[in-house]
Amino acid sequence: MDEDDKQAWQHFEAVTRPALILSPPTFLDDIAASLSRAGIQEAVAGHDSGPIFDWLMSLFQLQGISDAVAFAYAAEHGSVRWREIEAALSDEPDCPRLTSYWHFHHCRFEKSAWTCSEPHLLHRCPLPRHPLRNGRLNQAAYSLFLFIRDICDSDLVGWIDHRLERADIGVGQPDRAEAMREALLHPMSHIFGVSYKVLSMTLADLLLCGDPNRERWVATGAHMIAIDSLVHNLLHRTGVLDRFECVHEIGPDCYGPKGCAGLIDGLAERVDARAFNPSFPSMFPRFIQHALWCFCAGDGLDICNGNRIDDTNPCRNSHCPAFETCDCLTLK
């Protein structure tokens, strides 16, 4: 490692340490409590895909809109459940695209325009009947259902176990968690309408706390990283991206060879998460990513939030605990 790289890592550790210190040490307990309320641990133990599907869809609807607005819409209009789609497809709908997961590609249902790839069958199609916020979510619900039914043989838990077992190159081996992570994310990223970010976020919670005795699940969940605009912009403002010469636009590049996710993985190799809670895995990229998100989010500490910062000028928030080490770069 040359001197510039060494200094870049030292800066990265220093400028993010306040976020790690301030992040709630109850991170795993909070996830476990949320899953318990949804009955997910019992569903995992019983290989019951229905409750897991319902829970996943409640989180998939958070894409492209604030959490508060998404939850308010669902509370008023309702969502979609496994048993509803199961019943709808048991009637063998006329549309050939509902035959299987592989047939479902290019459904193209649009709620606002009330059209799809088979418009002459739309009036008899069950897909539009569910009161989701937009047509993409209706498609996502059916794509996820068909993935679990056809790819996982209706047993998502068993499929996850099998995929992780096949990808496992051995405890202690370099890149073990990354190989298992990709064994899940690669096939599931083809589910229609589900962003890589939301998929990583939801799978992380399921794997970390769905069954703490499943070692492969926990090891994989600890390495699920979800990069959103808050985390990306924090790494830009603090100068981390610039110092590593990997400035990029938010999006797929965040998961590329010189992206945000890789940097957080690298930081996790240098920061022992047990210092923040002895029950944490020593290498815990998901906790680090979540801590950075909390540092920025309005629902968290709301410190490095773009809504509070004029990004046309360097940040002047001297009350920020990272201010002395931050490069205070502009985004614009």
CSV table of C-alpha atoms in Angstrom, one decimal:
chain,number,residue,atom,x,y,z
A,1,MET,CA,0.0,0.0,0.0
A,2,ASP,CA,1.5,3.4,-1.0
A,3,GLU,CA,1.4,6.5,1.2
A,4,ASP,CA,-1.6,8.0,-0.6
A,5,ASP,CA,-3.7,4.9,-0.1
A,6,LYS,CA,-2.6,4.7,3.5
A,7,GLN,CA,-3.7,8.3,4.1
A,8,ALA,CA,-7.0,7.8,2.3
A,9,TRP,CA,-7.9,4.9,4.6
A,10,GLN,CA,-6.8,6.9,7.6
A,11,HIS,CA,-9.1,9.7,6.5
A,12,PHE,CA,-12.0,7.4,5.8
A,13,GLU,CA,-11.7,5.9,9.3
A,14,ALA,CA,-11.4,9.2,11.0
A,15,VAL,CA,-14.3,11.0,9.1
A,16,THR,CA,-16.7,8.1,9.6
A,17,ARG,CA,-15.9,7.2,13.2
A,18,PRO,CA,-18.4,9.7,14.7
A,19,ALA,CA,-21.2,8.0,12.7
A,20,LEU,CA,-20.2,4.6,14.0
A,21,ILE,CA,-20.0,5.8,17.6
A,22,LEU,CA,-23.4,7.5,17.5
A,23,SER,CA,-25.2,4.6,15.7
A,24,PRO,CA,-27.5,2.7,18.0
A,25,PRO,CA,-25.8,-0.5,19.3
A,26,THR,CA,-29.2,-2.1,19.3
A,27,PHE,CA,-29.1,-2.5,15.5
A,28,LEU,CA,-29.6,-6.3,15.5
A,29,ASP,CA,-32.1,-6.2,18.3
A,30,ASP,CA,-34.2,-3.7,16.5
A,31,ILE,CA,-34.2,-5.8,13.3
A,32,ALA,CA,-35.1,-9.0,15.3
A,33,ALA,CA,-38.0,-7.2,17.0
A,34,SER,CA,-39.3,-6.0,13.6
A,35,LEU,CA,-39.1,-9.5,12.1
A,36,SER,CA,-40.8,-10.9,15.2
A,37,ARG,CA,-43.8,-8.6,14.8
A,38,ALA,CA,-44.2,-9.9,11.2
A,39,GLY,CA,-43.8,-13.5,12.2
A,40,ILE,CA,-40.7,-14.0,10.1
A,41,GLN,CA,-38.7,-16.2,12.5
A,42,GLU,CA,-41.5,-18.6,12.7
A,43,ALA,CA,-41.9,-18.6,8.9
A,44,VAL,CA,-38.2,-19.3,8.4
A,45,ALA,CA,-38.4,-22.2,10.9
A,46,GLY,CA,-41.4,-23.6,9.1
A,47,HIS,CA,-40.2,-22.9,5.6
A,48,ASP,CA,-43.4,-20.9,5.1
A,49,SER,CA,-42.9,-18.5,2.1
A,50,GLY,CA,-46.2,-16.7,2.5
A,51,PRO,CA,-45.4,-14.4,5.5
A,52,ILE,CA,-41.9,-13.8,4.0
A,53,PHE,CA,-43.4,-12.7,0.7
A,54,ASP,CA,-45.9,-10.4,2.5
A,55,TRP,CA,-43.0,-8.8,4.5
A,56,LEU,CA,-40.8,-8.4,1.5
A,57,MET,CA,-43.6,-6.7,-0.5
A,58,SER,CA,-44.2,-4.3,2.4
A,59,LEU,CA,-40.5,-3.1,2.0
A,60,PHE,CA,-40.3,-3.3,-1.8
A,61,GLN,CA,-43.0,-0.6,-2.0
A,62,LEU,CA,-40.5,1.9,-0.4
A,63,GLN,CA,-38.7,2.4,-3.7
A,64,GLY,CA,-38.8,5.8,-5.3
A,65,ILE,CA,-40.7,7.6,-2.6
A,66,SER,CA,-40.2,8.5,1.1
A,67,ASP,CA,-40.9,5.8,3.6
A,68,ALA,CA,-43.6,7.9,5.3
A,69,VAL,CA,-45.5,8.4,2.1
A,70,ALA,CA,-45.2,4.8,1.0
A,71,PHE,CA,-46.4,3.4,4.4
A,72,ALA,CA,-49.3,6.0,4.5
A,73,TYR,CA,-50.4,4.9,1.1
A,74,ALA,CA,-50.3,1.2,2.0
A,75,ALA,CA,-52.2,1.9,5.3
A,76,GLU,CA,-55.0,3.6,3.4
A,77,HIS,CA,-55.2,1.4,0.3
A,78,GLY,CA,-53.8,-1.9,1.4
A,79,SER,CA,-51.0,-4.1,-0.1
A,80,VAL,CA,-50.9,-7.5,-1.7
A,81,ARG,CA,-50.5,-10.9,0.1
A,82,TRP,CA,-49.2,-14.3,-1.0
A,83,ARG,CA,-52.6,-16.0,-0.6
A,84,GLU,CA,-54.3,-13.4,-2.8
A,85,ILE,CA,-51.9,-14.0,-5.8
A,86,GLU,CA,-51.9,-17.7,-5.1
A,87,ALA,CA,-55.7,-17.7,-5.4
A,88,ALA,CA,-55.7,-15.5,-8.5
A,89,LEU,CA,-53.3,-17.8,-10.3
A,90,SER,CA,-55.1,-20.9,-9.3
A,91,ASP,CA,-57.9,-19.9,-11.6
A,92,GLU,CA,-55.5,-20.1,-14.6
A,93,PRO,CA,-55.7,-16.6,-16.0
A,94,ASP,CA,-56.0,-16.2,-19.8
A,95,CYS,CA,-52.8,-14.1,-20.1
A,96,PRO,CA,-49.9,-16.4,-21.2
A,97,ARG,CA,-47.4,-14.1,-19.3
A,98,LEU,CA,-48.8,-15.4,-16.0
A,99,THR,CA,-48.0,-19.0,-16.9
A,100,SER,CA,-44.6,-19.0,-15.1
A,101,TYR,CA,-41.7,-16.8,-14.0
A,102,TRP,CA,-40.0,-17.2,-17.3
A,103,HIS,CA,-43.1,-16.2,-19.3
A,104,PHE,CA,-43.7,-13.1,-17.2
A,105,HIS,CA,-41.0,-10.9,-18.8
A,106,HIS,CA,-42.3,-7.8,-20.5
A,107,CYS,CA,-45.7,-7.7,-18.9
A,108,ARG,CA,-45.5,-3.9,-19.1
A,109,PHE,CA,-48.6,-3.1,-17.1
A,110,GLU,CA,-49.1,0.6,-16.6
A,111,LYS,CA,-51.6,1.6,-14.0
A,112,SER,CA,-51.9,5.3,-15.2
A,113,ALA,CA,-52.3,4.4,-18.9
A,114,TRP,CA,-54.2,1.2,-18.1
A,115,THR,CA,-52.4,-0.8,-20.7
A,116,CYS,CA,-50.0,-3.8,-20.9
A,117,SER,CA,-48.4,-6.1,-23.5
A,118,GLU,CA,-51.7,-8.0,-23.8
A,119,PRO,CA,-54.3,-5.2,-23.7
A,120,HIS,CA,-57.0,-7.4,-25.1
A,121,LEU,CA,-56.8,-9.6,-21.9
A,122,LEU,CA,-56.3,-6.8,-19.4
A,123,HIS,CA,-60.0,-6.6,-18.3
A,124,ARG,CA,-59.7,-10.3,-17.2
A,125,CYS,CA,-56.2,-10.1,-15.7
A,126,PRO,CA,-55.9,-10.4,-11.9
A,127,LEU,CA,-52.6,-8.4,-11.7
A,128,PRO,CA,-54.1,-4.9,-11.9
A,129,ARG,CA,-56.7,-5.6,-9.2
A,130,HIS,CA,-54.3,-5.2,-6.3
A,131,PRO,CA,-54.3,-1.6,-4.9
A,132,LEU,CA,-50.6,-0.9,-5.1
A,133,ARG,CA,-49.2,2.5,-5.7
A,134,ASN,CA,-48.2,2.0,-9.3
A,135,GLY,CA,-48.1,-0.7,-12.0
A,136,ARG,CA,-44.4,-1.5,-11.4
A,137,LEU,CA,-45.2,-2.6,-7.9
A,138,ASN,CA,-48.1,-4.9,-9.2
A,139,GLN,CA,-45.6,-6.4,-11.6
A,140,ALA,CA,-43.0,-6.7,-8.8
A,141,ALA,CA,-45.5,-8.6,-6.7
A,142,TYR,CA,-46.3,-11.2,-9.4
A,143,SER,CA,-42.6,-11.5,-10.4
A,144,LEU,CA,-41.6,-12.2,-6.8
A,145,PHE,CA,-44.4,-14.6,-6.3
A,146,LEU,CA,-43.6,-16.5,-9.5
A,147,PHE,CA,-39.9,-16.5,-8.6
A,148,ILE,CA,-40.6,-18.1,-5.3
A,149,ARG,CA,-43.1,-20.6,-6.8
A,150,ASP,CA,-41.2,-21.6,-9.9
A,151,ILE,CA,-37.5,-21.0,-9.1
A,152,CYS,CA,-37.7,-21.8,-5.3
A,153,ASP,CA,-40.4,-24.5,-5.6
A,154,SER,CA,-42.4,-22.4,-3.2
A,155,ASP,CA,-39.7,-22.7,-0.5
A,156,LEU,CA,-37.7,-19.5,-0.4
A,157,VAL,CA,-35.9,-20.6,2.8
A,158,GLY,CA,-34.8,-23.9,1.3
A,159,TRP,CA,-33.7,-22.1,-1.8
A,160,ILE,CA,-31.6,-19.7,0.2
A,161,ASP,CA,-30.0,-22.6,2.2
A,162,HIS,CA,-29.2,-24.4,-1.0
A,163,ARG,CA,-27.7,-21.4,-2.8
A,164,LEU,CA,-25.5,-20.5,0.2
A,165,GLU,CA,-24.3,-24.0,0.7
A,166,ARG,CA,-23.3,-24.3,-3.0
A,167,ALA,CA,-21.5,-21.0,-2.9
A,168,ASP,CA,-19.7,-21.5,0.4
A,169,ILE,CA,-16.0,-21.8,-0.2
A,170,GLY,CA,-15.2,-22.4,3.5
A,171,VAL,CA,-15.2,-20.5,6.8
A,172,GLY,CA,-12.3,-18.2,7.0
A,173,GLN,CA,-11.6,-18.1,3.2
A,174,PRO,CA,-11.2,-14.7,1.6
A,175,ASP,CA,-14.3,-13.6,-0.4
A,176,ARG,CA,-16.5,-16.3,1.2
A,177,ALA,CA,-19.3,-13.8,2.2
A,178,GLU,CA,-19.1,-12.0,-1.1
A,179,ALA,CA,-19.5,-15.3,-3.0
A,180,MET,CA,-22.5,-16.3,-0.9
A,181,ARG,CA,-24.0,-12.8,-1.2
A,182,GLU,CA,-23.8,-12.8,-5.0
A,183,ALA,CA,-25.3,-16.3,-5.1
A,184,LEU,CA,-28.5,-14.7,-3.8
A,185,LEU,CA,-28.4,-11.2,-5.3
A,186,HIS,CA,-27.6,-12.3,-8.9
A,187,PRO,CA,-30.7,-14.4,-9.5
A,188,MET,CA,-33.0,-12.3,-7.3
A,189,SER,CA,-31.9,-9.1,-9.1
A,190,HIS,CA,-33.8,-10.3,-12.1
A,191,ILE,CA,-37.1,-10.1,-10.2
A,192,PHE,CA,-39.0,-7.3,-11.9
A,193,GLY,CA,-39.0,-3.8,-10.3
A,194,VAL,CA,-36.8,-4.5,-7.4
A,195,SER,CA,-33.7,-2.3,-7.1
A,196,TYR,CA,-30.4,-3.7,-6.0
A,197,LYS,CA,-30.5,-1.3,-3.0
A,198,VAL,CA,-33.9,-2.5,-1.7
A,199,LEU,CA,-33.1,-6.1,-2.4
A,200,SER,CA,-29.8,-5.8,-0.4
A,201,MET,CA,-31.5,-4.0,2.4
A,202,THR,CA,-34.4,-6.5,2.9
A,203,LEU,CA,-32.2,-9.6,2.5
A,204,ALA,CA,-29.7,-8.2,5.0
A,205,ASP,CA,-32.5,-8.0,7.7
A,206,LEU,CA,-33.9,-11.5,6.8
A,207,LEU,CA,-30.5,-13.2,6.8
A,208,LEU,CA,-29.1,-11.4,9.9
A,209,CYS,CA,-32.1,-12.1,12.2
A,210,GLY,CA,-34.4,-14.6,10.4
A,211,ASP,CA,-32.5,-17.4,12.2
A,212,PRO,CA,-29.3,-16.4,14.1
A,213,ASN,CA,-28.3,-20.1,14.2
A,214,ARG,CA,-28.0,-20.3,10.5
A,215,GLU,CA,-24.3,-19.3,10.3
A,216,ARG,CA,-24.2,-18.9,6.5
A,217,TRP,CA,-27.3,-16.6,6.7
A,218,VAL,CA,-25.7,-14.3,9.3
A,219,ALA,CA,-22.3,-14.2,7.5
A,220,THR,CA,-24.0,-13.3,4.2
A,221,GLY,CA,-26.4,-10.8,5.7
A,222,ALA,CA,-23.5,-9.0,7.5
A,223,HIS,CA,-22.1,-8.2,4.0
A,224,MET,CA,-25.3,-7.0,2.3
A,225,ILE,CA,-24.7,-3.3,1.6
A,226,ALA,CA,-27.4,-1.0,0.4
A,227,ILE,CA,-26.1,2.3,-1.1
A,228,ASP,CA,-28.6,5.2,-1.4
A,229,SER,CA,-28.1,8.9,-2.1
A,230,LEU,CA,-27.5,9.7,1.5
A,231,VAL,CA,-24.5,7.3,1.9
A,232,HIS,CA,-23.2,8.1,-1.6
A,233,ASN,CA,-23.3,11.9,-1.0
A,234,LEU,CA,-21.7,11.5,2.4
A,235,LEU,CA,-18.7,9.7,0.9
A,236,HIS,CA,-18.5,12.5,-1.7
A,237,ARG,CA,-18.9,15.4,0.7
A,238,THR,CA,-16.3,14.0,3.2
A,239,GLY,CA,-13.8,13.6,0.4
A,240,VAL,CA,-13.6,9.8,0.6
A,241,LEU,CA,-14.4,9.3,-3.1
A,242,ASP,CA,-12.0,12.0,-4.2
A,243,ARG,CA,-9.1,10.7,-2.0
A,244,PHE,CA,-9.5,7.2,-3.5
A,245,GLU,CA,-9.8,8.6,-7.0
A,246,CYS,CA,-13.2,6.9,-7.5
A,247,VAL,CA,-15.6,9.8,-7.9
A,248,HIS,CA,-18.7,8.5,-9.7
A,249,GLU,CA,-22.4,9.1,-10.2
A,250,ILE,CA,-24.9,7.4,-7.9
A,251,GLY,CA,-26.3,4.2,-9.4
A,252,PRO,CA,-24.8,1.0,-10.6
A,253,ASP,CA,-21.3,2.4,-10.3
A,254,CYS,CA,-21.8,2.4,-6.5
A,255,TYR,CA,-21.4,-1.4,-6.7
A,256,GLY,CA,-18.6,-1.4,-9.3
A,257,PRO,CA,-14.9,-2.1,-8.8
A,258,LYS,CA,-14.3,1.5,-7.5
A,259,GLY,CA,-17.7,2.1,-5.9
A,260,CYS,CA,-19.1,3.0,-2.5
A,261,ALA,CA,-19.9,-0.6,-1.6
A,262,GLY,CA,-16.3,-1.7,-2.2
A,263,LEU,CA,-15.0,1.1,0.0
A,264,ILE,CA,-17.4,0.2,2.8
A,265,ASP,CA,-16.2,-3.4,2.6
A,266,GLY,CA,-12.7,-2.2,2.8
A,267,LEU,CA,-13.4,-0.1,5.8
A,268,ALA,CA,-15.1,-3.0,7.5
A,269,GLU,CA,-11.9,-5.0,7.2
A,270,ARG,CA,-10.2,-2.2,9.3
A,271,VAL,CA,-12.9,-1.5,11.9
A,272,ASP,CA,-13.8,-4.2,14.4
A,273,ALA,CA,-17.6,-3.8,14.9
A,274,ARG,CA,-17.4,-5.6,18.3
A,275,ALA,CA,-16.1,-2.3,19.7
A,276,PHE,CA,-19.7,-0.9,19.3
A,277,ASN,CA,-21.5,-4.0,20.5
A,278,PRO,CA,-19.7,-7.2,21.5
A,279,SER,CA,-22.4,-9.4,20.0
A,280,PHE,CA,-21.7,-8.0,16.5
A,281,PRO,CA,-19.6,-9.9,13.9
A,282,SER,CA,-16.1,-8.5,13.9
A,283,MET,CA,-16.4,-7.6,10.2
A,284,PHE,CA,-19.8,-6.0,9.7
A,285,PRO,CA,-20.1,-3.9,6.5
A,286,ARG,CA,-23.9,-3.8,6.8
A,287,PHE,CA,-23.6,-2.1,10.2
A,288,ILE,CA,-21.1,0.4,8.9
A,289,GLN,CA,-23.4,1.3,5.9
A,290,HIS,CA,-26.4,1.6,8.2
A,291,ALA,CA,-24.4,3.8,10.6
A,292,LEU,CA,-23.5,6.2,7.8
A,293,TRP,CA,-27.1,6.2,6.6
A,294,CYS,CA,-28.3,7.0,10.2
A,295,PHE,CA,-25.8,9.9,10.4
A,296,CYS,CA,-27.5,11.5,7.4
A,297,ALA,CA,-31.2,10.4,7.4
A,298,GLY,CA,-34.0,12.6,8.6
A,299,ASP,CA,-35.3,9.6,10.5
A,300,GLY,CA,-31.8,9.2,12.0
A,301,LEU,CA,-29.4,11.8,13.3
A,302,ASP,CA,-30.1,14.2,10.4
A,303,ILE,CA,-26.6,15.6,10.4
A,304,CYS,CA,-25.2,15.2,6.9
A,305,ASN,CA,-28.6,15.4,5.1
A,306,GLY,CA,-28.8,17.1,1.8
A,307,ASN,CA,-32.0,18.7,2.8
A,308,ARG,CA,-30.0,20.7,5.4
A,309,ILE,CA,-27.0,21.5,3.3
A,310,ASP,CA,-26.5,23.9,0.5
A,311,ASP,CA,-24.4,21.7,-1.8
A,312,THR,CA,-23.4,24.6,-4.0
A,313,ASN,CA,-21.1,25.7,-1.2
A,314,PRO,CA,-18.8,23.8,1.1
A,315,CYS,CA,-20.6,22.7,4.3
A,316,ARG,CA,-20.1,25.0,7.3
A,317,ASN,CA,-21.8,23.0,9.9
A,318,SER,CA,-19.1,23.3,12.6
A,319,HIS,CA,-21.4,21.4,15.1
A,320,CYS,CA,-21.0,18.3,13.0
A,321,PRO,CA,-18.8,15.8,15.0
A,322,ALA,CA,-17.0,15.0,11.7
A,323,PHE,CA,-16.4,18.6,10.7
A,324,GLU,CA,-12.7,18.8,11.7
A,325,THR,CA,-11.8,15.8,9.6
A,326,CYS,CA,-14.3,16.3,6.7
A,327,ASP,CA,-13.1,17.7,3.4
A,328,CYS,CA,-16.5,19.5,3.0
A,329,LEU,CA,-16.6,19.1,-0.8
A,330,THR,CA,-19.6,20.3,-2.8
A,331,LEU,CA,-21.8,18.0,-4.8
A,332,LYS,CA,-22.6,20.6,-7.4
